[in-house]
CSV table of C-alpha atoms and ligand atoms in Angstrom, one decimal:
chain,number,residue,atom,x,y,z
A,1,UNK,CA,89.9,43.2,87.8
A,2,UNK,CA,89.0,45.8,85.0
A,3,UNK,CA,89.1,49.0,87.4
A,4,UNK,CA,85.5,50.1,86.4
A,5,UNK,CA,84.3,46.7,86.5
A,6,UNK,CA,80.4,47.3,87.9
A,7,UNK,CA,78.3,44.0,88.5
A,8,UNK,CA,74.2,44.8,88.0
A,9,UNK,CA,71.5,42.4,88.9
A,10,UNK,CA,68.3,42.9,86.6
A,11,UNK,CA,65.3,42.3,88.4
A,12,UNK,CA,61.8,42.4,89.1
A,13,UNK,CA,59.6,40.3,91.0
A,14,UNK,CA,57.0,39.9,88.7
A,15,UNK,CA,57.6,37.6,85.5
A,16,UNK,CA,57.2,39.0,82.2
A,17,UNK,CA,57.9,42.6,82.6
A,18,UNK,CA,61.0,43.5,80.4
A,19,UNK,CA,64.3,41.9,82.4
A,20,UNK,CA,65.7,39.7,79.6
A,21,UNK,CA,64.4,42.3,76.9
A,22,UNK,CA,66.7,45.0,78.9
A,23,UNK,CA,69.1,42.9,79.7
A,24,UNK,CA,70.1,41.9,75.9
A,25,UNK,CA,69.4,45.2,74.0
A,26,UNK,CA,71.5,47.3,77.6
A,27,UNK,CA,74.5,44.6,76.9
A,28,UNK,CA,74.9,45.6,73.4
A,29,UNK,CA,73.8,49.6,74.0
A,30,UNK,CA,77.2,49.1,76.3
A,31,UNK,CA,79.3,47.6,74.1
A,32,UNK,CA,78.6,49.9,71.3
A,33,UNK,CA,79.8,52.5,73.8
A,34,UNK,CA,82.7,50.4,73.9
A,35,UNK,CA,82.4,49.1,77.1
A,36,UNK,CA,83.6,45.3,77.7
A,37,UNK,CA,80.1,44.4,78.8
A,38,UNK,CA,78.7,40.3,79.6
A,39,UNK,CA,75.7,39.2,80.1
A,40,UNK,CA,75.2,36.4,82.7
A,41,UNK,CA,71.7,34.3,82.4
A,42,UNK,CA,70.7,33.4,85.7
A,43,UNK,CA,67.8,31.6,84.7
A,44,UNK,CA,68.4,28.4,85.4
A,45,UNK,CA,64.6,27.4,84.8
A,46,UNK,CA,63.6,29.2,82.2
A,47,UNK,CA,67.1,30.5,80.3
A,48,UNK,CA,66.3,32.5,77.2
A,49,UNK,CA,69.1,35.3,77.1
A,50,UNK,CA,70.6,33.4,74.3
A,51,UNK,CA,67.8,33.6,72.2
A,52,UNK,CA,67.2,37.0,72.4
A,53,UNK,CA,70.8,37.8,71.2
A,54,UNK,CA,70.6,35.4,68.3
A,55,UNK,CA,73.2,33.2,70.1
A,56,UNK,CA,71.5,29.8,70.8
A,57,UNK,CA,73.2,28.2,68.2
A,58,UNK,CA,76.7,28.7,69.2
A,59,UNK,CA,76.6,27.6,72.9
A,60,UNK,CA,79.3,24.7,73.2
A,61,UNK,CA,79.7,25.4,76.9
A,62,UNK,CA,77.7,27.5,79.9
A,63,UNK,CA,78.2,28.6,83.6
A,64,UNK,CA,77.7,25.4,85.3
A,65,UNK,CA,81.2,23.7,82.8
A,66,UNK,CA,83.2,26.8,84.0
A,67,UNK,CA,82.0,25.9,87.6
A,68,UNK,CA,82.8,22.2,87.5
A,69,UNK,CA,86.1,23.7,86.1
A,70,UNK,CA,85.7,21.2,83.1
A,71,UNK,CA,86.1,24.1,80.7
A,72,UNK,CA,87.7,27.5,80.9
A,73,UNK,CA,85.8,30.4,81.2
A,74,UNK,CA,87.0,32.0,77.8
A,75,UNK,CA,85.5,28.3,76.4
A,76,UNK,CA,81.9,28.8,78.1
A,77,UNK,CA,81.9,32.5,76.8
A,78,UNK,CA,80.2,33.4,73.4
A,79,UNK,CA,81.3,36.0,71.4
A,80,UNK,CA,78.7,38.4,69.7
A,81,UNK,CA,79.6,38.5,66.0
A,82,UNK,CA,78.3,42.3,65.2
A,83,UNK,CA,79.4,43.3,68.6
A,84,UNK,CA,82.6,41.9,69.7
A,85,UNK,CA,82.4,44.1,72.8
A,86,UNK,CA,79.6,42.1,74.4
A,87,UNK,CA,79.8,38.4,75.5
A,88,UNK,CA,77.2,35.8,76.7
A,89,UNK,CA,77.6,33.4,79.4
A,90,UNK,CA,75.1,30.9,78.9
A,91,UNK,CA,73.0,29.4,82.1
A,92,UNK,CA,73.6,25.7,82.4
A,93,UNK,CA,70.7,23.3,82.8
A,94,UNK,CA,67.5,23.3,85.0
A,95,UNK,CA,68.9,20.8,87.2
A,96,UNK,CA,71.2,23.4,87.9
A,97,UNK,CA,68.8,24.9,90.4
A,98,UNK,CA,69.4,21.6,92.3
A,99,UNK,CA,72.9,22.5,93.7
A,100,UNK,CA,73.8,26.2,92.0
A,101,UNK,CA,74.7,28.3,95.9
A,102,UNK,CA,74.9,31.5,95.9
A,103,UNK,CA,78.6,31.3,96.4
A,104,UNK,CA,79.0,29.8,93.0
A,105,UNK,CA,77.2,32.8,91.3
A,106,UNK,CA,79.9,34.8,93.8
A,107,UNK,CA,83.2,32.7,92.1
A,108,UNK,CA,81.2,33.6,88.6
A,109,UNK,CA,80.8,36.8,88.9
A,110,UNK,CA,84.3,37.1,89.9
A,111,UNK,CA,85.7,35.8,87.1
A,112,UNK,CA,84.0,38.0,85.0
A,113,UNK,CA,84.4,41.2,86.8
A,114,UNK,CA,88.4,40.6,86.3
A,115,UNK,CA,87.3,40.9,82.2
A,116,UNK,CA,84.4,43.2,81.9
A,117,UNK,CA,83.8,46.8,82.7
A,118,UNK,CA,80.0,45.4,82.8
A,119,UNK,CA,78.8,42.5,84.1
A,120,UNK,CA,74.8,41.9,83.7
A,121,UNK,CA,72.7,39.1,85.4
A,122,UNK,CA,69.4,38.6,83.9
A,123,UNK,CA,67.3,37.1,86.9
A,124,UNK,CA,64.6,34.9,87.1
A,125,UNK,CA,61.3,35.9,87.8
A,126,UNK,CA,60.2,35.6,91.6
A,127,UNK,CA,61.9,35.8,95.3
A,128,UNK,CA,63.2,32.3,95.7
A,129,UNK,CA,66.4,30.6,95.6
A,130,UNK,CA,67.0,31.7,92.0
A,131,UNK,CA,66.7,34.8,92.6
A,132,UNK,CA,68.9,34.3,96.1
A,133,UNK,CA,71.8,32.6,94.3
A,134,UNK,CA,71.5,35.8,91.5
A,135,UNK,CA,71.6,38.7,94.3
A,136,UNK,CA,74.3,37.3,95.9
A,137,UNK,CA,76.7,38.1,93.0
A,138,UNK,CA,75.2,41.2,92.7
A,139,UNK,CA,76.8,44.8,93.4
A,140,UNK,CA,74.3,46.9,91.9
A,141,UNK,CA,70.9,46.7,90.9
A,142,UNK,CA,68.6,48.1,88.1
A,143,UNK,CA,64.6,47.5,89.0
A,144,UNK,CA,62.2,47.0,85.8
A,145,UNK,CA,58.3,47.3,86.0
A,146,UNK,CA,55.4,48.0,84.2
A,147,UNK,CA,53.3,50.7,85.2
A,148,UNK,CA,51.0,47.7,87.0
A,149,UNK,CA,50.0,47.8,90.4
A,150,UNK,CA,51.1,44.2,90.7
A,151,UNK,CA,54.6,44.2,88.5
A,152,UNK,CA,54.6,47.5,90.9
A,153,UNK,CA,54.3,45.7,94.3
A,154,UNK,CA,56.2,42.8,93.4
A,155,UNK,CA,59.2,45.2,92.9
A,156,UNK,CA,58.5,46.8,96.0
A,157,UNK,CA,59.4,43.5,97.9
A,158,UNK,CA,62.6,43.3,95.8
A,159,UNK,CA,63.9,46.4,96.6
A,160,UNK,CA,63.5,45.7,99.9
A,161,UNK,CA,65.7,42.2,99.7
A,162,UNK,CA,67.9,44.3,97.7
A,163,UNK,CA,68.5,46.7,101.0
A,164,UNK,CA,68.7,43.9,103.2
A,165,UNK,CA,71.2,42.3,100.8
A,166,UNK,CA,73.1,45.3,101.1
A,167,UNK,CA,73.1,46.0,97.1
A,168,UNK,CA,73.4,49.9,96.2
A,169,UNK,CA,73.0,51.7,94.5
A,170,UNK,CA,69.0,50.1,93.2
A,171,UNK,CA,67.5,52.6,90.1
A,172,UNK,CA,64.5,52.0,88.5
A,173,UNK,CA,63.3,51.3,85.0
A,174,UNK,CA,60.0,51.9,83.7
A,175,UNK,CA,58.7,49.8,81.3
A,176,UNK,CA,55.9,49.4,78.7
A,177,UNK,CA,54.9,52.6,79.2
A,178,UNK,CA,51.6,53.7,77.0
A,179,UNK,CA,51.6,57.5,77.0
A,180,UNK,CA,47.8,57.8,76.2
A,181,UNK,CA,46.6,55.2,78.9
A,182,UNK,CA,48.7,57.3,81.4
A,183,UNK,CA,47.3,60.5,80.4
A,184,UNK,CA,43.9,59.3,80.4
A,185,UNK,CA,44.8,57.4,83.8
A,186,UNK,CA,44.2,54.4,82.7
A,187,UNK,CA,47.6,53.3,83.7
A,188,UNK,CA,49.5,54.7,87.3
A,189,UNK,CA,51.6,57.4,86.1
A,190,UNK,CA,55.7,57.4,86.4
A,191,UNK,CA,55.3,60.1,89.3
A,192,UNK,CA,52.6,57.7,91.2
A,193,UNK,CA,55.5,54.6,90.6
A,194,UNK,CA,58.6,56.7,91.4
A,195,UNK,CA,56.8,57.4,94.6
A,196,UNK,CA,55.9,54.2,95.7
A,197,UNK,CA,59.2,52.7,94.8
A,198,UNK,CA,61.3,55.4,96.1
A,199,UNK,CA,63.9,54.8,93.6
A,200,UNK,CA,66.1,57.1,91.0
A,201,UNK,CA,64.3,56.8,87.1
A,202,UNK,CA,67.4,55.5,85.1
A,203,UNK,CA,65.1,55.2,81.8
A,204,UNK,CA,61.6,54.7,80.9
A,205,UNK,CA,60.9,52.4,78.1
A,206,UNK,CA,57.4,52.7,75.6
A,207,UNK,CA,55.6,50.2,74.6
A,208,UNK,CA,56.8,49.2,71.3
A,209,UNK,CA,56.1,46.7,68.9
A,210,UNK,CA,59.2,46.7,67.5
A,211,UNK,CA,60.8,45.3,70.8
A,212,UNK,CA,58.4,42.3,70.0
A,213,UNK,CA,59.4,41.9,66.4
A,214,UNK,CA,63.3,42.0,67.4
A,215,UNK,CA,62.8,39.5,70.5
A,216,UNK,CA,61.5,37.3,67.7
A,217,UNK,CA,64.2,37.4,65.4
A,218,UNK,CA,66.8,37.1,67.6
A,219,UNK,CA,68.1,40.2,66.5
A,220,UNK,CA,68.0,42.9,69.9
A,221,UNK,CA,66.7,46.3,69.0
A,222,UNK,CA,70.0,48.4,69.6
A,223,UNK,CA,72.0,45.8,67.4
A,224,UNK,CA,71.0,47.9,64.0
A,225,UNK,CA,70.9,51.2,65.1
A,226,UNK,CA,67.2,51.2,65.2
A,227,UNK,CA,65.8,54.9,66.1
A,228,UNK,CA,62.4,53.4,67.6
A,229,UNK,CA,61.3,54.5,70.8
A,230,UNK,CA,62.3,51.7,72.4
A,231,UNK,CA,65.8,51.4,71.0
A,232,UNK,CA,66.0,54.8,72.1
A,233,UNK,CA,65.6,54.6,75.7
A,234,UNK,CA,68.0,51.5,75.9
A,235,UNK,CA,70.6,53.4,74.5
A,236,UNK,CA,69.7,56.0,77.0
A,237,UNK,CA,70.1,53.8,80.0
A,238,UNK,CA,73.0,52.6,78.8
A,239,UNK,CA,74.8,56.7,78.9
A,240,UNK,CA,73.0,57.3,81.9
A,241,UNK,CA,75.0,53.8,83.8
A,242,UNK,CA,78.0,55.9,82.5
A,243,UNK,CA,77.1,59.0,84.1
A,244,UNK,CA,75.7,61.3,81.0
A,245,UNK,CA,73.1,63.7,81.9
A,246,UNK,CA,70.4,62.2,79.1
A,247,UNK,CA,66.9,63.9,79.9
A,248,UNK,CA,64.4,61.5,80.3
A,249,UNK,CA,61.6,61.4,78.1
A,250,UNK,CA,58.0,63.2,79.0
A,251,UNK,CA,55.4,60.4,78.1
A,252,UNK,CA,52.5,63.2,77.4
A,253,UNK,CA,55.1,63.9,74.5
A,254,UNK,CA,55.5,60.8,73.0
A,255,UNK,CA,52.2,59.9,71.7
A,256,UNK,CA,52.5,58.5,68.0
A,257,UNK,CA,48.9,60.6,67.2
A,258,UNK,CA,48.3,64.0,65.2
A,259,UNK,CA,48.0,65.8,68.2
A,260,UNK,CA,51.4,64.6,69.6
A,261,UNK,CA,52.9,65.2,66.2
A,262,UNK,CA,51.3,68.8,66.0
A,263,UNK,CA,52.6,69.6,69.9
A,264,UNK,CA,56.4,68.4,69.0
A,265,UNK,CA,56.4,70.7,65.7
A,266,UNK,CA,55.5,73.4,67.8
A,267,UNK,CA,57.8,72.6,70.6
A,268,UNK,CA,60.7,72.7,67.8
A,269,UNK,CA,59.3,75.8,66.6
A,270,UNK,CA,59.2,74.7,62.9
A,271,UNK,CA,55.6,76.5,62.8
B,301,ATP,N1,58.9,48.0,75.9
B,301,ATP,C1,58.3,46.9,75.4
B,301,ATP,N2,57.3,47.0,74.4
B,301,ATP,C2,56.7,45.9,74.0
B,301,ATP,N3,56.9,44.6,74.4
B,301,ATP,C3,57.8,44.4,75.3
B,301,ATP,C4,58.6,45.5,75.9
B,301,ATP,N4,59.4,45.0,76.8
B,301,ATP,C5,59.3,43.7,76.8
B,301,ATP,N5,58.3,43.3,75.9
B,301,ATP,C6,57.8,42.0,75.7
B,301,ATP,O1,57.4,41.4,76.9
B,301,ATP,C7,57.7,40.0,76.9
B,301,ATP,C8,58.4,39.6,78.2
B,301,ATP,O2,59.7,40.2,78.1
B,301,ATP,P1,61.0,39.5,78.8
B,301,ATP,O3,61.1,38.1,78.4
B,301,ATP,O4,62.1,40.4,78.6
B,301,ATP,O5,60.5,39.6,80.3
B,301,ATP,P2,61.2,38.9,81.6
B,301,ATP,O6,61.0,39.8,82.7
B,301,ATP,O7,62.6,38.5,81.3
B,301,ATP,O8,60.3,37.6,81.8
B,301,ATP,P3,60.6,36.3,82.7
B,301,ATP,O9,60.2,36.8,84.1
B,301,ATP,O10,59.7,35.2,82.2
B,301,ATP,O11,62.1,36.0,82.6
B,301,ATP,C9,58.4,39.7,75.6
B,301,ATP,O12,57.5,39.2,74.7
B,301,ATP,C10,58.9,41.0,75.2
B,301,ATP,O13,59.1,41.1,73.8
B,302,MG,MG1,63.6,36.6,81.5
């Protein structure tokens, strides 16, 4: 086993709030640390990790090959060009969902923890058994909402399945994250969601467009060395897993606006 080697579940309940998104553009902020990192889909239904990194085209084999032990794992496993570091083990087929016990996502990740220092499951959306078979692989957790009251109670249930499942430690993620909605409290603010959820804030993502524009191209923010906001904050997460003391950022700071602009200068001083 690599000595380090740390399994993380990436959940959330709610559909749609960020998991795959983080999931893709964390792996490769990882690597580029120069971590060993893979990224497991565990979306049997709905898999679309593969698209996000770009990598669609270059799946011979996935999980449910290696688990039918009619391929090697190293056979299933798919490279990333620009970032040899990181690795994608593609989900199998719906039908999957069928048989796939959480003991089989147990022999996965156990094959990959003897390879990785990080091992990633994207989960699917929801409590059921896709979500079961994905938690029982899981050592860790990382928690990703919106600032919603929905995506925010949805996450409340799955910390709680995450205590009973006995997976520590869970930290939080905060995502889409619209500084001028929050300040005008349009949007629950990350005090009023830390408090609810009761968890440590490992990042805080903005809203950004540009994590639209990558998703679409296949191309994952943090692949290019993007400086947007979003890019950013993965990177952050990613030295935060590793234990660096990255100050998160203030929201009331961020705004894109002249009055934002104008509050930063003087912050810096350049006045
Ligand atoms: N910080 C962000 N800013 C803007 N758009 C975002 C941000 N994070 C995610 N998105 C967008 O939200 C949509 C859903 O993201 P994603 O697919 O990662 O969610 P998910 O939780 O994996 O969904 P599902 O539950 O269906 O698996 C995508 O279109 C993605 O580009
Ligand atoms: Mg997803």
């Amino acid at each position: 086993m690599a000595s380090t080697s740390r399994t993380i579940l990436i959940c959330s309940g709610k559909g749609g709030v960020g998991k795959t998104t983080l999931t893709a553009n964390l792996g490769i902020a990882l690597a580029r640390l120069g971590l060993r990192t893979v990224v497991l889909d565990a979306d049997f239904g709905l898999r679309n990790l593969d698209l996000l990194l770009g990598l669609e085209n270059r799946i011979v084999f996935t999980a449910q090959e290696v688990l039918a032990e009619s391929c090697r794992l190293e056979q299933a496993l798919v490279k990333h060009k620009q970032e040899p570091n990181l690795a994608l083990l593609p989900a199998g087929n719906p039908r999957m969902l069928e048989w796939l016990k959480p003991e089989d996502m147990q022999t996965i990740a156990g094959m990959l923890e003897k390879q990785f220092d990080y091992v990633l499951i994207d989960c699917p959306a929801g409590i059921e058994d896709g979500f079961k078979n994905a938690v029982a692989a899981a050592k860790e957790a990382i928690v990703i909402t919106t600032p919603e009251v929905s995506a925010v109670r949805d996450a409340d249930r799955v910390i709680g399945l995450l205590n009973t499942h006995g997976v520590k430690p869970v930290q939080l993620v905060l995502n889409r994250v619209r500084p001028k909605m929050m300040a005008s409290q349009e949007m629950l603010a990350v005090d009023d969601v830390t408090d609810i959820l009761a968890l440590p804030l490992l990042g805080l993502v903005l809203e950004d467009e540009q994590v639209i524009v990558s998703t679409n191209r296949g191309e994952p923010l943090t692949l290019n060395g993007s400086s947007s906001p979003a890019a950013r904050a993965y990177g952050n997460v990613a030295r935060r897993l590793q234990g660096d003391d990255v100050p998160l950022i203030d929201p009331s700071k961020e705004g894109r606006g002249l009055r934002a602009k104008v509050r930063r200068l003087m912050q810096k001083k350049i006045f």
